[in-house]
């Protein structure tokens, strides 16, 4: 019988005999698929479910344990009124329910868990939700953010609202963001409707849901919405006799703000996706502080999930430079918690140039440079489609493609595969120590049969690292993998007393024996000093 965590803040583990096994989602490698750009299965230039079915084995070959699909909800085909039409329906441009069922079965055969993304902020003004709310149909009231007023008195813009548009029938203004109607996440009606849609996806066989719940108009309403969705996901899965799904949240809020989604010890999400590795700045202190902020602002027993790139922002190679690709991927894979490899980051794929786009078709999602089609090989269109791709491929796809990199053990893909495999090795201990060593970030995993040490120079200039500043590490460690162009050869041995010189972006992952504690530790020293102090005090008063 399986016992799963209700929330990460109350870790319920699977118990087998005397061993306690943490829930699978506490240390898993996710691969995030942008369905539009992964693989075109029908030749129309847009990625779809048939394409994901065909190429999902690639994700397993990378060493990933789970797949996060981008939103599949049906969307308006009228680009003047973009947005979601129905949260529970699959957009026909991606496929249908039968295609999705086949994908679920294929994922099970590959022992991959499948998650689906739900965006909760907006809907299309063409949707039934909007039209029925505007007409004040019972059951649809207050699903959209409205503000009373007259046509000549436009309300000022505010957080989460780009523009206010007057609706003649309702005689009120509706708020929009990027031309989409903003949902009222404070509404119990919206919570019930979204919970119903989420339950439909869970019953289709997904192992979890990724939510995007930011409601800048009222952040507390966003947090309450998440609590409702988590509680209803538990009820839905229990009623259907299914394993408890994992609920992740992706947010643009600061770590101290986004922590509210955990539920503060009550019902809340299993994990939050941290943006600590996605900032555009290559400041080592800033990255270290961001990592610690994600860890320390979480409640007890809560563990963040690290992502290599945010969905609609630049990929690692464009954001930081190609020399940083391995550093970011390895940090995500070695830090405590789970990791999300954003599609294409394992290749070092760059953003595309939208100026090269010639298509005028209305696609399900808005074009973005980071959504360039996935290159499977170096042929025309990169093996992504037999037709005209919905977006141009990235400029570097001729060498940053799956076929080329899988053939090279020392490529970006090779680095990811090694690190993903090491996560399941005895050297991947439960304890973590994170340090800043000049321009480098050092992450030590220990407490098991061995230890792993990651050193990543994330600065824009060379740096020197004295590994002896990390107490208790083995006297010698072996290079398990290193970044492209690194001076450290795989399988070579490094003496920890030596100073390492790292070029910008250079990263090395070392494996060695268990961490040791030679000589008196800090506790012993403190106890000894206290004892000496009391002896002096007793001697002093004894002479009085």
XYZ file of C-alpha atoms in Angstrom, residues 275-283 286-287 310 313-316 318-321 324 458 460:
23
model
C 13.983 30.887 -9.992
C 17.376 31.108 -8.265
C 19.172 29.830 -11.389
C 17.182 31.830 -13.938
C 18.261 35.404 -13.194
C 20.048 37.250 -15.986
C 22.793 38.431 -13.616
C 25.968 36.350 -13.316
C 26.673 37.493 -9.784
C 23.331 37.024 -5.795
C 22.968 33.408 -6.917
C 11.778 30.029 -16.949
C 12.307 33.858 -20.697
C 15.617 33.277 -22.432
C 17.287 29.884 -22.345
C 20.543 29.415 -20.460
C 21.262 33.081 -24.482
C 20.767 34.343 -20.936
C 24.220 33.569 -19.549
C 26.333 32.445 -22.512
C 27.356 28.499 -18.456
C 29.357 31.260 -12.298
C 32.318 36.332 -15.634
